[in-house]
Amino acid sequence: MSPLTITQLARALFSAADILRSRMDASQYRDVVSGILLLKRASDQPGVLRVPERAHWPHIIGYEGKALGHVLNEALWELERSNPVVLKGVFEALDFDRRLGRAELRALVDHFDHIPLSDDDLEFGDEVGRAYDLTLSTYADSAGKRGGEFFTPRSVVRLMVRLVRPQEGQSVYDPFAGSGGMLVQARQYVDEHGGDGAGLALFGQEVNGATWSTARLNLLLHGITDGSVLCGDTLTDPLHAQPDGRVTCFDRVLTNPPFSMNYSEKEVRHPERMKYGWVPGQGKKADLMNVQHVLATLRPDGIAAVVTPHGVLFRGGAEAEIRRGIVEDARLEAVIGIGPNVFHGTAIPACILVLRGTNGTPADQRGKVLFINAEREVVTGRSQNHLEPQNIEKIVNAFREWAEIPGFARAVSLEEIADNDFNLNIRRYVDASPPPEPPLDVRAALFGGVPTSEVHAQMGKFYGFGINLADLFTPKGSGYLDFLSDGCEATAVHISGLAAAREEEFIGRCRSWWEEAASRIAELTGTARLLTLRPRLMASFREELLLAGILDQYQLAGVFAAWWSDRHDDLRSLELRGFSGVIDRWATADGGQSSYLPPNLARERVLDVLGEDLRSRVEKLVAAERQRLVDIYRSWGDRYEISLRDLEKQSEATAARLGARLEKLGYM
């Protein structure tokens, strides 16, 4: 029997939630499903926890003489008693007897009885945790506004982790931990980049008891048993402290605090954290208080990424003074706007602040703050926008390179920020609006022709596709060009044919690159080094195709990142089970039975499918760029193909024809 894939396991967990959906809200059935999932996983996979007899799954299934809810409660109590360090208090509020009827409990237990959860039954060792994380996303969607209280979209988490780049042996802290996704992703990042994620020390705090339980369980289901996630209000009473009473400092801080929550200054312990000031007045907003807590818990060379609402960037008064202190002390490295409707429960736009410890920003960046306006780097969804791998790649590359990208990224001097009274509104420094069309050339509109300056500003895109000026226009005196005799529309239709040779050459480069890349993948198949190929393959992919001039470095990095992300589990399967393992997982995913292929045919088929997938993505991107050329050319036609003089001539000719007709009819 083929191992259970992440998709199949997630579908099974969603089905478990469906059994309960009509009986309770999302936060309640999240707890119920979580409890039974842990019982089944602990029983199926030895070594996850110490499992007493009454918590073994066969005991639960074979209950006699007691209500099933009582049996489940007893199993959880015994499991917690046997594993106090990991589970103490996690299921304190969960009572199966009180929440569910006999029929629902029976259906739920029967459902989980058919889900095998031992490592031998699963495709990957972290599959239970990953599937559970997917269900948390679904619960957050169902919970509406309350979903944002415990769940940060995982695409945002991945972006933040890549911004701070945790390293093996470091400590990572989330003071507003929610469901623990930041901590889980930090460990996964280290594992995926050749380090040992188990060597990462994880710390967190969460004020909501039910959410704290979810975070503890989420870490446990990801195989993390040594993280310290405590329950309490971080702003008023941070619980991670040194023996001398000082708050603990960490190498990396990743967090998404509640937006614009109220606070009371007199309730805040460790006021020394608020080095840059307090936000006074009625209904005090804690956003910059939370930011200052993060700053106070960074080691001197530490790095943090914090989600905040945009109001933090421009509200005046005491908040402006707090921003001044943070900026002048070189504690703010970057401000990244990620657009509206990305977070559960709120449509307001948010931003990510990248912060530094007391050592400040790196010497070569000192005196500047990087602003990235990524509001257009989101994909519109039915109910919520999200970041795709290609969006994340562009943001991360711009941040790491401190790149100046018009309409996207700009390093702004401290002097300019000071001139703006420390207003950090992103649009003030980087406007992501589409560039306006150049003003209409009056002479061209009156007498015909296309301004040469407008054409030359866009010709670089055409040259990349092998299209020259003479393929599109003929000369028309000083500073102007004429459309070809066939007219604008006929030439626009012909652009695809003009670009065909260069496109074919470009796709040929892609195929040649893949042949070499496929050989490297095949060499490392079955080894623990396969997934470490990502940065080298992406770099060579960009280097090989960038010189052709059709796609830019961000488009190339983005299409590779999207392909790698979508094929990540195929590549993991290659790493663990070789080419035949991938053939089996594809057959299982299609609902069929695994079939044997000789090793050479399995290798050929897998590499062909992976390569064809990447090529098809490149081809779609190239086709979209070619269509942009057609649109640009047609826009020139809309503006200049028919001049005022042409219209006058047409009017005169029409008037002459009408006069002749009237004369023929005897009216003149």
XYZ file of C-alpha atoms in Angstrom:
668
model
C 0.000 0.000 0.000
C 1.341 3.440 -0.975
C 2.013 5.874 1.889
C -0.635 8.470 2.670
C 0.137 11.830 1.037
C -0.259 15.236 2.631
C -3.256 15.941 0.394
C -5.018 12.730 1.405
C -4.346 13.257 5.110
C -5.502 16.884 5.019
C -8.669 15.794 3.231
C -9.309 13.225 5.963
C -8.924 15.888 8.668
C -11.263 18.249 6.814
C -13.824 15.436 6.684
C -13.527 15.010 10.452
C -14.380 18.682 10.872
C -17.394 18.229 8.577
C -18.867 15.749 11.070
C -18.931 18.529 13.676
C -19.568 21.635 11.590
C -23.315 21.804 12.231
C -22.903 21.272 15.983
C -20.398 23.962 16.983
C -18.302 26.862 15.726
C -14.804 26.592 14.282
C -12.901 27.231 17.517
C -14.780 24.409 19.257
C -14.440 21.705 16.595
C -10.784 22.694 16.222
C -10.243 21.591 19.832
C -12.244 18.368 19.442
C -10.483 17.257 16.261
C -7.116 18.227 17.780
C -7.664 16.038 20.834
C -8.645 12.930 18.898
C -5.874 13.500 16.335
C -3.268 13.552 19.086
C -4.648 10.367 20.695
C -4.552 8.513 17.383
C -1.096 9.789 16.398
C 0.451 9.031 19.810
C -0.996 5.528 19.746
C -0.023 4.758 16.127
C 3.544 6.076 16.287
C 5.671 4.843 19.198
C 8.044 7.394 20.637
C 5.951 10.504 19.968
C 4.713 10.429 23.597
C 4.544 8.031 26.506
C 1.167 6.364 26.006
C -0.511 4.708 29.013
C -2.854 1.766 28.448
C -6.060 3.805 28.681
C -4.831 6.190 25.993
C -4.043 3.469 23.444
C -6.361 3.612 20.467
C -7.432 -0.065 20.730
C -8.639 0.679 24.272
C -10.712 3.624 23.009
C -12.202 1.615 20.152
C -12.945 -1.372 22.395
C -14.608 0.561 25.201
C -17.381 -1.192 27.119
C -19.705 -0.038 29.867
C -18.788 3.660 29.693
C -19.911 6.542 27.561
C -17.506 7.152 24.694
C -17.054 10.790 25.725
C -15.886 9.669 29.162
C -13.476 7.186 27.591
C -11.953 9.936 25.427
C -11.705 12.345 28.371
C -10.012 9.678 30.451
C -7.572 8.886 27.615
C -6.530 12.537 27.319
C -6.155 12.940 31.081
C -3.954 9.845 31.244
C -1.901 11.009 28.283
C -1.327 14.397 29.908
C -0.448 12.791 33.241
C 2.184 10.652 31.500
C 3.637 13.618 29.564
C 3.313 16.618 31.905
C 6.131 18.703 30.432
C 4.633 18.630 26.955
C 0.891 18.454 27.625
C 0.158 20.051 30.983
C -2.939 22.210 30.611
C -3.217 21.760 26.843
C -6.615 20.021 26.951
C -7.863 21.536 30.180
C -10.983 23.016 28.577
C -11.830 20.039 26.351
C -14.755 17.881 27.557
C -16.087 15.403 24.994
C -19.107 14.549 27.153
C -20.251 18.147 27.293
C -19.656 19.130 23.700
C -20.844 16.184 21.625
C -23.670 13.709 21.387
C -23.193 9.966 21.202
C -23.745 9.780 17.422
C -21.180 12.469 16.594
C -18.586 10.939 18.917
C -19.081 7.513 17.421
C -18.824 8.886 13.865
C -15.693 10.829 14.747
C -13.917 7.874 16.366
C -14.896 5.579 13.490
C -13.560 8.168 11.040
C -10.158 8.391 12.754
C -10.005 4.618 13.078
C -9.561 4.490 9.297
C -6.723 7.048 9.211
C -3.330 5.370 9.723
C -0.934 7.784 11.424
C 2.311 5.898 11.955
C 5.403 7.116 10.120
C 5.374 3.906 8.071
C 1.907 4.806 6.779
C 2.800 8.383 5.858
C 4.813 9.769 2.983
C 6.864 12.147 5.127
C 7.738 12.284 8.802
C 6.317 15.800 9.266
C 3.076 15.073 7.459
C 0.764 15.058 10.470
C 1.951 18.515 11.505
C 1.651 19.890 7.977
C -1.853 18.500 7.536
C -2.862 19.902 10.911
C -1.526 23.315 9.877
C -3.671 23.171 6.736
C -6.748 22.455 8.842
C -5.903 25.427 11.069
C -6.049 27.596 7.956
C -9.493 26.213 7.183
C -10.639 26.820 10.753
C -9.378 30.407 10.496
C -11.412 30.909 7.313
C -14.516 29.532 9.057
C -13.963 31.654 12.159
C -14.018 34.937 10.198
C -12.649 37.860 12.191
C -11.736 35.586 15.110
C -9.556 33.528 12.773
C -7.023 36.341 12.646
C -6.564 36.062 16.408
C -4.813 32.702 16.164
C -3.660 32.219 12.578
C -1.232 34.165 10.395
C -1.414 33.135 6.710
C 1.470 30.769 6.100
C 2.630 32.623 3.003
C 3.213 35.698 5.197
C 5.000 33.544 7.784
C 7.295 32.077 5.114
C 8.124 35.589 3.907
C 8.964 36.765 7.428
C 11.136 33.744 8.195
C 13.092 34.273 4.985
C 13.612 37.930 5.871
C 15.297 37.124 9.212
C 16.995 33.829 8.161
C 17.285 31.932 11.467
C 20.415 29.798 11.805
C 21.111 26.531 13.589
C 21.974 27.127 17.242
C 20.048 30.393 17.508
C 16.984 31.250 19.594
C 13.662 32.276 18.017
C 10.859 34.025 19.908
C 7.227 34.844 19.084
C 5.712 37.000 21.844
C 2.221 36.785 20.293
C 2.455 33.170 19.214
C -1.076 32.424 18.003
C -1.108 28.852 16.725
C 2.705 28.653 16.676
C 3.207 28.887 12.923
C 6.175 31.275 13.147
C 8.115 28.890 15.373
C 7.292 25.850 13.240
C 8.316 27.614 10.023
C 11.565 28.837 11.580
C 12.614 25.274 12.352
C 11.570 24.071 8.907
C 13.608 26.869 7.298
C 16.756 25.707 9.076
C 16.130 22.087 8.039
C 15.542 23.087 4.405
C 18.760 25.121 4.274
C 21.120 22.364 5.311
C 21.039 22.937 9.073
C 19.585 20.943 11.939
C 16.287 22.530 12.947
C 16.372 20.606 16.202
C 19.254 22.881 17.198
C 16.967 25.926 17.114
C 15.672 27.026 20.537
C 12.006 28.062 20.271
C 10.134 30.365 22.653
C 6.688 31.927 22.593
C 3.874 33.412 24.633
C 0.132 33.596 23.946
C -2.576 35.249 26.030
C -5.597 33.232 24.850
C -5.754 29.881 26.632
C -7.435 27.970 23.791
C -5.024 29.396 21.227
C -2.070 28.637 23.512
C -3.245 25.004 23.614
C -3.390 24.941 19.816
C 0.152 26.316 19.570
C 1.508 23.699 21.961
C -0.247 20.953 20.035
C 0.872 22.339 16.669
C 4.506 22.209 17.774
C 4.060 18.698 19.148
C 2.475 17.391 15.941
C 5.466 18.829 14.068
C 7.757 16.788 16.306
C 8.808 19.769 18.457
C 8.742 18.795 22.126
C 11.329 21.199 23.547
C 9.765 24.560 22.697
C 8.815 26.877 25.570
C 5.414 28.397 24.775
C 3.870 30.027 27.849
C 0.369 31.359 28.506
C 0.007 34.996 29.486
C -0.236 38.628 28.342
C 3.118 39.478 26.787
C 2.745 43.248 26.880
C 1.777 43.481 30.543
C 3.817 40.549 31.838
C 6.459 38.911 29.613
C 7.119 35.482 31.126
C 10.497 34.660 29.588
C 12.911 36.281 32.038
C 16.453 35.900 33.332
C 17.253 34.934 36.959
C 17.991 38.602 37.677
C 14.502 39.563 36.518
C 15.447 41.100 33.167
C 13.473 40.018 30.090
C 15.205 37.372 27.996
C 16.723 38.420 24.667
C 16.713 36.325 21.502
C 18.552 36.044 18.182
C 15.406 36.232 16.070
C 11.907 37.507 16.805
C 8.963 36.770 14.516
C 5.493 37.932 15.449
C 2.071 39.176 14.379
C 0.606 41.066 17.356
C -3.127 41.869 17.537
C -3.822 45.069 15.618
C -4.588 48.246 17.596
C -5.387 46.537 20.893
C -5.882 48.733 23.956
C -3.516 48.719 26.910
C -3.102 50.325 30.322
C 0.298 51.819 31.087
C 0.004 51.160 34.813
C -0.464 47.419 34.197
C 2.746 47.054 32.186
C 5.572 45.345 34.033
C 9.154 45.875 32.861
C 8.474 49.450 31.704
C 12.147 49.732 30.752
C 11.141 48.005 27.511
C 9.422 51.222 26.385
C 12.665 53.070 25.744
C 11.204 55.320 23.069
C 8.065 56.455 24.895
C 4.424 55.721 25.584
C 1.272 56.281 23.550
C -0.962 58.427 25.781
C -4.659 59.289 25.779
C -8.014 57.507 25.720
C -8.152 54.150 23.990
C -4.382 53.804 23.860
C -3.263 51.683 20.919
C -0.536 49.193 21.763
C 0.928 48.724 18.271
C 4.151 50.641 18.954
C 4.280 49.270 22.503
C 4.392 45.783 20.991
C 7.106 46.908 18.569
C 9.149 48.237 21.477
C 8.739 44.946 23.337
C 10.243 43.225 20.297
C 13.136 45.689 20.216
C 13.752 45.120 23.940
C 13.918 41.340 23.468
C 16.446 41.355 20.615
C 20.071 40.511 21.235
C 22.477 43.226 20.054
C 22.966 41.517 16.694
C 19.404 40.172 16.543
C 16.866 40.614 13.739
C 13.070 40.748 13.964
C 10.115 40.837 11.575
C 6.871 42.257 12.995
C 3.460 42.652 11.355
C 1.746 45.977 12.087
C -1.193 47.973 10.717
C -0.275 50.887 8.480
C -1.338 53.416 11.117
C 1.897 52.688 12.956
C 3.742 54.331 10.076
C 2.093 57.741 10.113
C 0.069 58.443 13.275
C 1.292 61.662 14.878
C 1.970 62.914 18.376
C 3.758 60.536 20.724
C 3.828 57.827 18.039
C 5.822 60.090 15.725
C 8.369 60.623 18.510
C 8.629 56.866 19.083
C 9.282 56.362 15.363
C 11.916 59.108 15.474
C 13.836 57.335 18.232
C 13.666 53.964 16.519
C 14.845 55.364 13.179
C 17.600 57.566 14.622
C 18.994 54.641 16.615
C 19.235 52.593 13.364
C 16.839 49.995 14.737
C 14.585 49.996 11.648
C 16.018 48.249 8.601
C 13.022 47.954 6.283
C 9.321 48.696 5.908
C 7.463 46.293 3.632
C 3.854 46.925 2.606
C 1.978 43.783 1.638
C -1.395 45.154 0.622
C -4.980 44.748 1.844
C -7.122 41.719 2.684
C -4.245 39.330 3.305
C -4.957 38.551 6.961
C -7.952 36.665 8.319
C -10.707 38.845 9.711
C -9.497 42.218 8.428
C -9.306 43.831 5.018
C -7.024 46.676 6.097
C -3.539 46.752 4.554
C -0.658 45.684 6.756
C 3.093 46.016 6.714
C 6.135 44.168 8.014
C 8.819 46.026 9.949
C 12.296 44.487 9.856
C 14.037 45.535 13.071
C 17.588 45.259 14.418
C 19.102 44.839 17.870
C 21.114 47.547 19.590
C 24.024 47.048 17.178
C 21.762 48.637 14.583
C 21.606 48.090 10.858
C 24.692 46.890 8.944
C 27.373 49.531 8.353
C 26.755 49.720 4.595
C 23.048 50.424 5.211
C 23.471 52.867 8.091
C 21.590 56.120 7.673
C 18.943 54.596 5.391
C 15.701 52.618 5.595
C 14.578 50.314 2.791
C 10.960 50.755 1.709
C 9.295 47.999 -0.339
C 5.828 48.622 -1.716
C 4.535 45.130 -2.456
C 0.843 46.019 -2.452
C 0.600 44.765 -6.037
C 2.561 41.594 -5.225
C -0.512 39.743 -4.002
C -2.819 37.346 -5.802
C -6.507 38.166 -5.516
C -8.531 35.332 -4.029
C -12.256 34.755 -3.712
C -12.451 35.886 -0.082
C -8.850 36.752 0.741
C -5.690 37.848 -1.057
C -2.494 35.865 -0.670
C 1.189 35.848 -1.486
C 2.398 33.286 -3.997
C 5.984 31.928 -4.041
C 6.912 34.274 -6.887
C 5.675 37.283 -4.878
C 7.712 36.200 -1.851
C 10.792 35.662 -4.011
C 10.662 39.179 -5.435
C 10.245 40.774 -1.994
C 13.048 38.693 -0.443
C 15.443 39.360 -3.317
C 14.807 43.100 -3.179
C 15.384 43.066 0.586
C 18.592 41.041 0.485
C 20.060 43.031 -2.373
C 18.790 46.389 -1.112
C 17.757 46.883 -4.695
C 16.438 50.112 -6.170
C 13.421 49.051 -8.240
C 11.181 51.838 -9.584
C 7.676 51.531 -8.189
C 8.716 48.716 -5.850
C 11.778 49.275 -3.653
C 13.887 52.251 -2.580
C 16.482 52.957 0.121
C 15.527 56.279 1.720
C 17.977 58.451 3.630
C 17.463 59.409 7.253
C 17.540 63.056 6.162
C 14.579 62.585 3.834
C 12.643 60.725 6.524
C 13.390 63.516 9.003
C 12.211 66.107 6.465
C 8.908 64.223 6.461
C 8.670 64.387 10.282
C 9.428 60.663 10.522
C 6.281 59.761 8.650
C 6.997 56.274 7.281
C 3.976 55.968 5.004
C 5.265 53.684 2.263
C 3.553 55.458 -0.624
C 5.298 58.664 0.358
C 8.590 57.050 -0.686
C 7.599 54.334 -3.179
C 4.506 54.724 -5.350
C 3.435 51.389 -6.785
C 0.752 52.890 -9.039
C 1.105 51.973 -12.713
C 3.105 54.673 -14.530
C 0.837 57.150 -16.326
C 0.752 57.254 -20.078
C 2.976 59.968 -21.534
C 1.019 63.116 -22.385
C -0.541 63.128 -25.810
C 1.782 64.611 -28.408
C -0.336 67.413 -29.889
C 1.632 67.663 -33.152
C 1.245 63.916 -33.766
C -2.464 64.107 -32.960
C -2.893 66.998 -35.411
C -0.698 65.920 -38.299
C -0.074 62.183 -37.793
C 2.872 60.027 -36.817
C 4.083 58.446 -33.573
C 6.619 60.343 -31.420
C 9.993 58.614 -31.639
C 10.624 59.308 -27.947
C 7.564 57.251 -26.903
C 8.597 54.352 -29.107
C 12.247 54.302 -27.994
C 11.150 54.214 -24.338
C 9.525 50.827 -24.991
C 11.706 49.322 -27.710
C 13.925 47.399 -25.292
C 11.043 44.993 -24.712
C 10.639 44.491 -28.467
C 14.373 43.960 -29.038
C 14.279 41.116 -26.499
C 11.874 39.312 -28.811
C 14.004 40.042 -31.887
C 11.657 42.756 -33.202
C 13.322 45.835 -34.687
C 12.043 49.348 -35.298
C 11.774 48.718 -39.043
C 9.398 45.796 -38.358
C 6.910 48.225 -36.808
C 7.333 51.690 -38.348
C 8.700 53.722 -41.232
C 10.479 57.081 -40.766
C 8.361 60.258 -40.862
C 10.543 63.286 -40.620
C 12.338 64.539 -37.538
C 11.152 62.994 -34.286
C 8.227 60.981 -35.688
C 7.461 57.580 -37.183
C 4.652 56.285 -39.393
C 2.800 52.998 -39.092
C 3.490 50.496 -41.871
C 1.300 50.601 -44.939
C -0.790 47.652 -43.715
C -1.898 49.696 -40.727
C -1.525 49.337 -36.988
C -3.869 46.381 -36.430
C -2.340 44.229 -39.187
C 1.145 44.868 -37.787
C -0.053 44.096 -34.240
C -1.356 40.727 -35.425
C 1.997 40.069 -37.112
C 3.987 40.611 -33.853
C 3.539 36.985 -32.784
C 5.177 35.795 -35.989
C 8.010 38.294 -35.637
C 8.697 37.041 -32.103
C 8.466 33.316 -32.884
C 12.145 32.693 -33.684
C 13.455 34.403 -30.543
C 10.826 32.662 -28.400
C 11.835 29.283 -29.807
C 15.475 30.072 -29.092
C 14.567 31.118 -25.533
C 12.612 27.919 -24.833
C 15.519 25.984 -26.332
C 17.803 27.609 -23.750
C 15.352 26.518 -21.078
C 15.459 22.920 -22.366
C 19.254 22.934 -22.448
C 19.389 24.251 -18.906
C 16.988 21.545 -17.774
C 19.115 18.769 -19.259
C 22.008 19.797 -17.035
C 19.768 20.460 -14.028
C 18.059 17.074 -14.448
C 21.439 15.361 -14.353
C 22.286 17.096 -11.068
C 18.895 16.158 -9.629
C 19.378 12.546 -10.686
C 22.847 12.444 -9.106
C 21.475 13.543 -5.729
C 18.256 11.517 -5.838
C 18.047 9.288 -2.776
C 20.396 11.529 -0.787
C 19.743 14.124 1.897
C 21.356 16.799 -0.299
C 18.754 17.013 -3.044
C 16.702 19.876 -1.596
C 19.848 21.919 -0.956
C 20.106 22.322 -4.750
C 17.453 25.059 -4.775
C 19.663 28.193 -4.539
C 22.211 26.865 -7.026
C 19.588 25.773 -9.529
C 17.734 29.077 -9.252
C 20.967 31.046 -9.742
C 21.992 29.055 -12.819
C 18.437 29.261 -14.216
C 18.492 33.050 -13.965
C 22.016 33.302 -15.354
C 21.220 31.116 -18.358
C 17.982 32.851 -19.369
C 18.471 36.455 -18.265
C 20.834 37.358 -21.104
C 18.130 36.610 -23.673
C 16.375 39.807 -22.593
C 12.829 38.414 -22.664
C 12.210 37.971 -18.913
C 13.859 39.948 -16.123
C 15.598 38.479 -13.065
C 12.528 38.815 -10.858
C 10.272 37.064 -13.349
C 12.789 34.250 -13.730
C 13.287 33.869 -9.981
C 9.526 33.975 -9.488
C 8.665 31.292 -12.030
C 11.377 29.019 -10.633
C 10.200 29.623 -7.053
C 6.584 28.813 -7.951
C 7.663 25.612 -9.728
C 9.899 24.502 -6.856
C 7.163 25.191 -4.310
C 4.502 23.269 -6.224
C 6.889 20.359 -6.849
C 8.421 20.384 -3.368
C 6.766 17.157 -2.250
C 7.773 15.414 -5.485
C 11.365 16.459 -4.816
C 11.126 15.301 -1.193
C 9.819 11.971 -2.448
C 12.787 11.774 -4.813
C 15.057 12.429 -1.853
C 13.491 9.658 0.234
C 12.224 7.034 -2.208
C 13.776 7.721 -5.581
C 12.086 7.885 -8.971
C 9.812 4.897 -8.358
C 8.519 6.571 -5.218
C 7.437 9.604 -7.236
C 5.697 7.388 -9.790
C 3.786 5.751 -6.927
C 2.716 9.064 -5.385
C 1.434 10.327 -8.737
C -0.570 7.150 -9.284
C -2.040 7.384 -5.775
C -2.901 11.060 -6.191
C -4.815 10.205 -9.389
C -6.811 7.580 -7.515
C -5.114 4.662 -9.227
C -2.850 1.856 -8.114
C 0.896 2.118 -8.151
C 2.473 0.356 -11.092
C 6.041 -0.813 -11.592
C 8.293 0.887 -14.089
C 11.883 -0.178 -14.712
C 14.312 2.234 -13.020
C 15.490 3.837 -16.275
C 11.908 4.456 -17.454
C 10.863 5.778 -14.038
C 13.775 8.213 -14.091
C 12.995 9.338 -17.633
C 9.302 9.865 -16.911
C 9.800 11.785 -13.678
C 12.426 14.109 -15.098
C 10.323 14.673 -18.227
C 7.266 15.625 -16.153
C 9.230 17.959 -13.889
C 11.013 19.590 -16.819
C 7.860 19.956 -18.885
C 6.095 21.595 -15.952
C 8.831 24.216 -15.638
C 8.969 24.799 -19.394
C 5.189 25.257 -19.636
C 5.309 27.869 -16.873
C 8.096 29.706 -18.705
C 6.159 29.526 -21.977
C 3.049 31.032 -20.352
C 5.104 33.863 -18.919
C 6.759 34.498 -22.280
C 3.364 34.489 -24.000
C 2.099 37.067 -21.493
C 5.132 39.284 -22.189
C 4.564 38.984 -25.937
C 0.929 40.022 -25.464
C 2.169 43.077 -23.584
C 4.068 44.067 -26.748
C 0.897 43.735 -28.795
C -0.985 45.871 -26.265
C 1.742 48.536 -26.298
C 1.697 48.691 -30.098
C -2.091 48.915 -30.227
C -2.006 51.711 -27.638
C 0.126 53.739 -30.072
C -2.483 53.081 -32.727
C -5.289 54.217 -30.439
C -3.448 57.477 -29.782
C -1.931 58.346 -33.142
C -3.086 56.226 -36.081
C -5.819 58.662 -37.037
C -4.799 62.337 -36.850
C -7.001 65.407 -36.875
C -5.918 66.028 -40.498
C -7.067 62.497 -41.396
C -10.401 63.154 -39.729
C -10.777 66.423 -41.647
C -10.020 64.671 -44.944
C -12.519 61.940 -44.093
C -15.100 64.595 -43.205
C -14.471 66.476 -46.460
C -14.769 63.286 -48.500
C -17.983 62.312 -46.705
C -19.440 65.784 -47.281
C -18.541 65.584 -50.971
C -20.229 62.203 -51.337
C -23.324 63.457 -49.544
C -23.461 66.584 -51.781
C -23.185 64.475 -54.932
C -25.978 62.226 -53.720
C -28.252 65.135 -52.887
C -27.551 66.745 -56.277
C -28.408 63.501 -58.036
C -31.711 63.408 -56.197
C -32.474 66.972 -57.240
C -32.158 68.639 -53.899
C -29.310 70.893 -54.970
